[in-house]
CSV table of C-alpha atoms in Angstrom, one decimal:
chain,number,residue,atom,x,y,z
G,1,UNK,CA,-30.4,-23.0,-35.2
G,2,UNK,CA,-26.6,-22.9,-34.6
G,3,UNK,CA,-26.9,-19.5,-32.9
G,4,UNK,CA,-29.4,-20.8,-30.3
G,5,UNK,CA,-27.3,-23.8,-29.5
G,6,UNK,CA,-24.3,-21.7,-28.9
G,7,UNK,CA,-26.4,-19.2,-27.0
G,8,UNK,CA,-27.7,-21.8,-24.6
G,9,UNK,CA,-24.3,-23.4,-24.2
G,10,UNK,CA,-23.0,-19.9,-23.2
G,11,UNK,CA,-25.8,-19.6,-20.6
G,12,UNK,CA,-25.0,-23.0,-19.2
G,13,UNK,CA,-21.4,-22.2,-19.0
G,14,UNK,CA,-22.2,-19.1,-16.9
G,15,UNK,CA,-24.5,-21.1,-14.7
G,16,UNK,CA,-21.8,-23.7,-14.0
G,17,UNK,CA,-19.2,-21.0,-13.5
G,18,UNK,CA,-21.5,-19.4,-10.9
G,19,UNK,CA,-22.0,-22.7,-9.2
G,20,UNK,CA,-18.3,-23.4,-9.1
G,21,UNK,CA,-17.4,-20.0,-7.7
G,22,UNK,CA,-20.2,-20.4,-5.0
G,23,UNK,CA,-18.8,-23.8,-4.1
G,24,UNK,CA,-15.3,-22.5,-3.8
G,25,UNK,CA,-16.6,-19.7,-1.5
G,26,UNK,CA,-18.4,-22.3,0.7
G,27,UNK,CA,-15.4,-24.5,0.7
G,28,UNK,CA,-13.0,-21.8,1.9
G,29,UNK,CA,-15.5,-20.6,4.4
G,30,UNK,CA,-15.7,-24.1,5.9
G,31,UNK,CA,-11.9,-24.5,5.9
G,32,UNK,CA,-11.6,-21.1,7.7
G,33,UNK,CA,-14.2,-22.1,10.2
G,34,UNK,CA,-12.6,-25.5,10.9
G,35,UNK,CA,-9.3,-23.8,11.8
G,36,UNK,CA,-11.1,-20.9,13.7
G,37,UNK,CA,-12.9,-23.4,16.0
G,38,UNK,CA,-10.9,-23.8,19.2
G,39,UNK,CA,-13.2,-26.5,20.6
G,40,UNK,CA,-12.5,-28.9,17.7
G,41,UNK,CA,-9.5,-31.1,18.2
G,42,UNK,CA,-6.6,-31.5,15.8
G,43,UNK,CA,-7.7,-35.0,14.8
G,44,UNK,CA,-11.2,-33.9,14.0
G,45,UNK,CA,-9.9,-31.0,12.0
G,46,UNK,CA,-7.7,-33.4,10.0
G,47,UNK,CA,-10.7,-35.7,9.4
G,48,UNK,CA,-12.9,-32.8,8.2
G,49,UNK,CA,-10.2,-31.5,5.8
G,50,UNK,CA,-9.5,-35.0,4.5
G,51,UNK,CA,-13.2,-35.5,3.8
G,52,UNK,CA,-13.4,-32.1,2.2
G,53,UNK,CA,-10.6,-33.0,-0.2
G,54,UNK,CA,-11.9,-36.5,-1.1
G,55,UNK,CA,-15.7,-36.1,-0.8
G,56,UNK,CA,-16.1,-32.3,-1.2
G,57,UNK,CA,-19.8,-31.9,-1.9
G,58,UNK,CA,-21.3,-34.3,0.6
G,59,UNK,CA,-18.8,-33.2,3.3
G,60,UNK,CA,-19.7,-29.5,2.7
G,61,UNK,CA,-23.4,-30.3,3.0
G,62,UNK,CA,-22.9,-32.4,6.2
G,63,UNK,CA,-20.6,-29.7,7.7
G,64,UNK,CA,-23.2,-27.0,7.0
G,65,UNK,CA,-26.0,-29.0,8.5
G,66,UNK,CA,-24.1,-30.3,11.5
G,67,UNK,CA,-22.0,-27.3,12.4
G,68,UNK,CA,-23.7,-24.4,10.6
G,69,UNK,CA,-25.0,-22.7,13.7
G,70,UNK,CA,-21.6,-22.7,15.4
G,71,UNK,CA,-20.1,-21.5,12.2
G,72,UNK,CA,-22.5,-18.5,12.2
G,73,UNK,CA,-21.7,-17.8,15.9
G,74,UNK,CA,-17.9,-17.9,15.3
G,75,UNK,CA,-18.3,-15.6,12.2
G,76,UNK,CA,-20.3,-13.1,14.2
G,77,UNK,CA,-17.8,-13.2,17.0
G,78,UNK,CA,-14.9,-12.6,14.6
G,79,UNK,CA,-16.8,-9.7,13.0
G,80,UNK,CA,-17.4,-8.2,16.4
G,81,UNK,CA,-13.7,-8.5,17.3
G,82,UNK,CA,-12.7,-6.9,14.0
G,83,UNK,CA,-15.2,-4.1,14.6
G,84,UNK,CA,-13.8,-3.4,18.1
G,85,UNK,CA,-10.2,-3.5,16.9
G,86,UNK,CA,-11.2,-1.0,14.2
G,87,UNK,CA,-12.9,1.3,16.7
G,88,UNK,CA,-9.8,1.1,19.1
G,89,UNK,CA,-7.5,2.0,16.2
G,90,UNK,CA,-9.7,4.9,15.2
G,91,UNK,CA,-9.7,6.2,18.8
G,92,UNK,CA,-5.9,5.8,18.9
G,93,UNK,CA,-5.2,7.8,15.7
G,94,UNK,CA,-8.3,10.0,15.9
G,95,UNK,CA,-8.0,13.7,15.0
G,96,UNK,CA,-8.7,16.1,17.8
G,97,UNK,CA,-10.2,19.5,17.5
G,98,UNK,CA,-8.0,22.6,16.8
G,99,UNK,CA,-8.7,24.0,20.3
G,100,UNK,CA,-7.3,20.8,21.9
G,101,UNK,CA,-4.2,20.9,19.6
G,102,UNK,CA,-3.6,24.6,20.5
G,103,UNK,CA,-4.0,23.8,24.2
G,104,UNK,CA,-1.5,21.0,24.0
G,105,UNK,CA,0.9,23.3,22.2
G,106,UNK,CA,0.4,26.0,24.8
G,107,UNK,CA,1.2,23.5,27.6
G,108,UNK,CA,4.3,22.5,25.8
G,109,UNK,CA,5.3,26.1,25.5
G,110,UNK,CA,4.7,26.8,29.2
G,111,UNK,CA,6.8,23.7,30.1
G,112,UNK,CA,9.6,25.0,27.8
G,113,UNK,CA,9.5,22.0,25.5
G,114,UNK,CA,8.9,24.3,22.4
G,115,UNK,CA,9.7,27.9,21.6
G,116,UNK,CA,7.3,30.7,20.9
G,117,UNK,CA,7.9,30.3,17.1
G,118,UNK,CA,7.2,26.6,17.2
G,119,UNK,CA,4.0,27.3,19.2
G,120,UNK,CA,2.9,29.8,16.5
G,121,UNK,CA,3.7,27.3,13.8
G,122,UNK,CA,1.6,24.5,15.6
G,123,UNK,CA,-1.2,27.0,16.2
G,124,UNK,CA,-1.3,28.0,12.5
G,125,UNK,CA,-1.3,24.3,11.4
G,126,UNK,CA,-4.1,23.5,13.9
G,127,UNK,CA,-6.2,26.4,12.5
G,128,UNK,CA,-5.5,25.6,8.9
């Protein structure tokens, strides 16, 4: 009998740990959204944060019901912005083909920027 009591207490402990972690995720998501929202005034932000601190469960529920759709829109916009920034960064540092690298090196050689030996070195590195 003692084993089953401890077994179910362990199960309940895991259930409550899951609920607590889920609540923390929702809480930080709401706080992030409050400060991401440019339309919400400073006083309103302060009221929401105050209510989240002193009445966390009911405030989180009210916030999700009242402002959940806007929260989703701001999250999607932030995701899109991060995606575009990532694509821009990839285009900036993207690797070009060996033929393009050799062509650039040949132009530099013709302009006198690099020597024939440096050209051969760059050509070997591009083909490697």
